[in-house]
Amino acid sequence: MTAATPAPVSATGSAEAGLVLEDVTLVLGDGDDTVRALDEVSLSVVPGELVAVVGPSGSGKSSLLAVAGALTLPTSGRVVVDGVDTASAGRRGRTRLRRDHIGFVFQSGNLVPALTAADQLRLPGRFGGRREHRDPVELLAEVGIEHKADRRPHQLSGGERQRVGIARALVTGPRVLLVDEPTAALDRQRSQDIVALLAREARTHEVATVMVTHDHDVLHHCDRVYEMIDGSLRAFEG
C-alpha cells in the first residue's frame, strides 16, 4: 500500500532531530489471526511542528503512537527519535529514550489522584536520570494554570487536568511529544484552547509533536494532517 511521503527537512531543524518513521510495518498476532496494524508507514515530524493523525477506531492510530514512543518495536522499518534508532538502542536505551526524550499526553490526563498539580510535574524527576527539568511552577504558568498549582485532580476541570497533563509531559524537556485524543472529554471551546496550546508549545520549545484525534474541528491549529486507514497513512483531504 502507498505510504505518506515523509515531510522534507525544514528550516526548523533536521527531521532526525525530531521523529522519523521509515516504511514501518507492525504485524500483531499469530498464524491466521495476524493483523497488519501498520502497513509501510513513513512520516517525518521536525522540531516545532504539530502533526495530526485522524482516522476511525481500529485504523492503527494507537499502534502508530506505540512505535513512535518506543513502546513497541516495528516488525520491519525504522523508527528514529531525536537521532536515536529505537531498534538499535536496546531495552535500556529505549527506557532512557522514553524517560528523557519523549513526552506522552494521555486522553484522560492520567494524573495521580493524591498529588497537587505542581507535584504532578515534580514526579518525573524522581524516577532517575540526570536531566535538568524545567521549573514546575513556571511551566504551570506557561499553560495558564499556575493559580491551581496546589489543587488535586478532583478539584480541577477536564480542561485544567489536560493542561496539567501537557505541562507534565513537557517538564523533562522532551524532543518528541505524543498526544492521544486530548479533546475527547472536552467541550468545543476547551478543545480549541487545548490544541492551540499544544501548537504554541510545539513551536515555542521546538518539540516534534504528533496528535491522534477524532476531532476535525481542531485541525486548523495543526501544521499537517494525515489520515490513517487500515494501517496506512495518507494525506488528509478533509
C-alpha positions as MATLAB code, in Angstrom:
seq = 'MTAATPAPVSATGSAEAGLVLEDVTLVLGDGDDTVRALDEVSLSVVPGELVAVVGPSGSGKSSLLAVAGALTLPTSGRVVVDGVDTASAGRRGRTRLRRDHIGFVFQSGNLVPALTAADQLRLPGRFGGRREHRDPVELLAEVGIEHKADRRPHQLSGGERQRVGIARALVTGPRVLLVDEPTAALDRQRSQDIVALLAREARTHEVATVMVTHDHDVLHHCDRVYEMIDGSLRAFEG';
ca = [
       0.000    0.000    0.000;
       1.056    3.578   -0.539;
       2.539    5.311    2.473;
       2.532    9.004    3.223;
       5.634   10.746    1.942;
       7.900   11.918    4.769;
       7.957   15.648    5.258;
      11.071   17.366    3.921;
      13.571   18.755    6.370;
      12.590   22.336    7.104;
      14.407   25.368    8.441;
      13.093   24.460   11.881;
      15.605   21.630   12.160;
      16.633   18.261   10.738;
      13.975   15.569   10.595;
      16.113   13.111   12.560;
      16.312   15.617   15.418;
      12.565   15.060   15.768;
      10.676   11.924   14.763;
      11.190    9.746   11.681;
       9.298    6.615   10.656;
      10.543    4.898    7.505;
       8.463    2.120    5.908;
       7.230    0.949    9.299;
       5.135   -2.208    9.375;
       3.694   -3.708   12.549;
       2.143   -7.165   12.461;
       0.235   -8.308   15.544;
      -0.994  -11.789   16.423;
      -0.016  -15.246   15.162;
      -0.986  -17.539   12.339;
      -4.412  -16.916   10.856;
      -5.104  -14.256   13.487;
      -2.396  -11.824   12.363;
      -3.318   -8.197   11.827;
      -1.258   -5.664    9.886;
      -1.675   -2.798   12.349;
       0.739   -0.555   10.422;
       1.427   -1.009    6.722;
       4.648    0.587    5.423;
       4.054    3.869    7.198;
       6.500    6.720    6.598;
       6.336   10.024    8.461;
       8.778   12.743    9.499;
       7.984   15.422   12.073;
      10.573   18.130   12.627;
      11.056   20.126   15.838;
       8.397   22.810   16.141;
       5.673   21.017   14.181;
       2.269   19.803   15.318;
       1.094   16.985   13.072;
      -2.365   15.451   13.464;
      -3.422   11.928   12.549;
      -7.138   11.237   12.152;
      -8.969    8.032   11.350;
     -11.619    5.645   12.646;
     -11.159    3.463   15.712;
      -9.052    0.415   14.907;
      -7.296    2.082   11.966;
      -3.832    1.946   13.562;
      -3.508    5.314   15.311;
      -2.677    3.786   18.701;
      -0.142    1.466   17.071;
       1.473    4.495   15.457;
       1.904    6.162   18.848;
       3.237    2.925   20.352;
       6.045    2.543   17.826;
       6.782    6.291   17.767;
       7.054    6.250   21.559;
       9.460    3.283   21.624;
       6.854    1.227   23.478;
       6.654   -1.326   20.660;
       9.261   -2.297   18.083;
       8.005   -2.477   14.488;
       8.055   -5.753   12.607;
      10.019   -4.007    9.877;
      11.110   -0.497    9.021;
      12.941    2.141   11.021;
      11.904    4.497   13.840;
      14.266    7.320   14.831;
      13.600    9.572   17.839;
      15.886   12.589   18.231;
      18.552   10.852   16.163;
      18.318    7.510   18.007;
      17.205    4.359   16.171;
      14.811    2.669   18.588;
      15.624   -0.857   17.398;
      19.356   -0.358   17.884;
      19.020    1.307   21.276;
      18.291   -1.907   23.194;
      15.781   -2.246   26.011;
      17.625    0.038   28.439;
      18.288    2.560   25.731;
      14.605    2.694   24.846;
      13.734    3.193   28.513;
      16.128    6.151   28.681;
      14.729    7.464   25.408;
      11.173    7.440   26.749;
      12.285    8.993   30.036;
      14.465   11.764   28.644;
      13.330   12.498   25.090;
       9.651   11.566   24.703;
       6.639   13.147   26.366;
       3.217   11.488   26.465;
      -0.151   13.219   26.872;
      -2.975   10.796   27.612;
      -6.667   11.032   26.782;
      -7.758   11.065   30.418;
      -4.893   13.169   31.744;
      -3.702   10.129   33.728;
      -2.907   12.219   36.792;
      -2.064   10.788   40.216;
      -5.147   11.449   42.406;
      -3.231   12.252   45.612;
      -0.825   14.798   44.084;
      -1.294   18.508   43.542;
      -0.817   19.995   40.086;
       2.694   21.169   40.982;
       3.647   17.772   42.417;
       2.423   16.028   39.250;
       5.212   17.910   37.455;
       7.826   17.126   40.084;
       7.108   13.400   39.850;
       9.069   12.620   36.634;
      12.271   13.987   38.164;
      12.102   11.415   40.946;
      12.497    8.456   38.607;
      16.242    8.521   37.958;
      18.093   10.325   35.243;
      20.171   13.452   35.474;
      18.348   15.690   33.025;
      17.751   19.239   34.165;
      13.977   19.634   34.386;
      12.002   22.792   33.725;
      10.612   24.614   36.746;
       7.126   23.204   37.513;
       5.610   26.485   38.683;
       6.894   28.383   35.636;
       5.575   25.667   33.353;
       2.153   25.707   35.013;
       2.109   29.466   34.419;
       3.011   28.879   30.771;
      -0.021   26.640   30.277;
      -2.234   29.102   32.172;
      -2.907   27.183   35.357;
      -0.418   28.483   37.915;
      -3.290   29.592   40.164;
      -4.285   25.929   40.552;
      -0.804   24.667   41.473;
      -1.961   23.394   44.879;
      -5.135   21.703   43.607;
      -5.561   17.954   43.226;
      -7.139   16.364   40.113;
     -10.649   16.122   41.597;
     -10.545   19.887   42.181;
      -9.780   20.637   38.520;
     -11.999   20.783   35.438;
     -11.383   18.473   32.483;
      -9.568   21.205   30.572;
      -7.445   22.049   33.599;
      -6.477   18.405   34.041;
      -5.399   18.266   30.416;
      -3.279   21.402   30.876;
      -1.563   19.761   33.841;
      -1.024   16.629   31.739;
       0.554   18.672   28.949;
       2.779   20.510   31.422;
       3.872   17.225   32.998;
       4.750   15.823   29.572;
       6.890   18.890   28.848;
       8.654   19.214   32.197;
      11.605   16.997   31.201;
      12.195   18.989   28.010;
      11.319   16.201   25.527;
      12.230   16.418   21.858;
       9.144   14.438   20.791;
       5.612   14.791   22.203;
       2.940   12.146   21.523;
      -0.649   13.140   22.260;
      -3.575   10.695   22.425;
      -7.065   12.165   21.877;
      -6.560   15.232   24.099;
     -10.037   16.673   23.460;
     -12.138   13.514   23.826;
     -13.736   14.602   27.133;
     -13.811   18.366   26.497;
     -16.385   20.768   25.104;
     -15.765   22.657   21.870;
     -14.147   25.785   23.355;
     -11.871   23.879   25.733;
     -10.892   21.594   22.838;
      -9.839   24.611   20.782;
      -7.885   26.018   23.719;
      -6.022   22.752   24.386;
      -4.945   22.170   20.776;
      -3.952   25.834   20.361;
      -1.835   25.358   23.494;
      -0.201   22.238   22.041;
       0.620   24.091   18.816;
       2.127   27.000   20.749;
       4.219   24.749   22.981;
       5.478   22.771   19.979;
       6.651   25.946   18.258;
       7.999   27.720   21.333;
      10.091   24.801   22.566;
      10.759   23.152   19.173;
       9.145   19.848   20.080;
       8.141   17.464   17.294;
       4.515   16.759   18.209;
       2.120   14.095   16.917;
      -1.536   14.191   17.970;
      -4.081   11.488   17.161;
      -7.648   12.742   17.276;
     -11.211   12.215   16.112;
     -11.911   15.941   16.454;
     -11.810   17.532   12.995;
     -12.783   20.932   14.400;
      -9.279   21.462   15.854;
      -7.258   20.524   12.771;
      -6.729   24.129   11.670;
      -4.251   24.504   14.534;
      -2.002   21.811   13.023;
       0.827   22.182   10.522;
      -0.079   18.984    8.666;
      -2.863   16.425    8.878;
      -2.765   12.757    7.870;
      -5.425   10.076    7.800;
      -4.913    6.503    8.982;
      -6.929    3.886    7.091;
      -6.396    0.156    7.694;
      -2.841    0.738    8.911;
      -1.826    3.006    6.019;
      -1.079    6.708    6.325;
      -2.069    9.208    3.664;
      -2.564   12.934    3.337;
      -5.908   14.052    4.754;
      -8.172   15.595    2.151;
     -10.815   16.922    4.516;
];
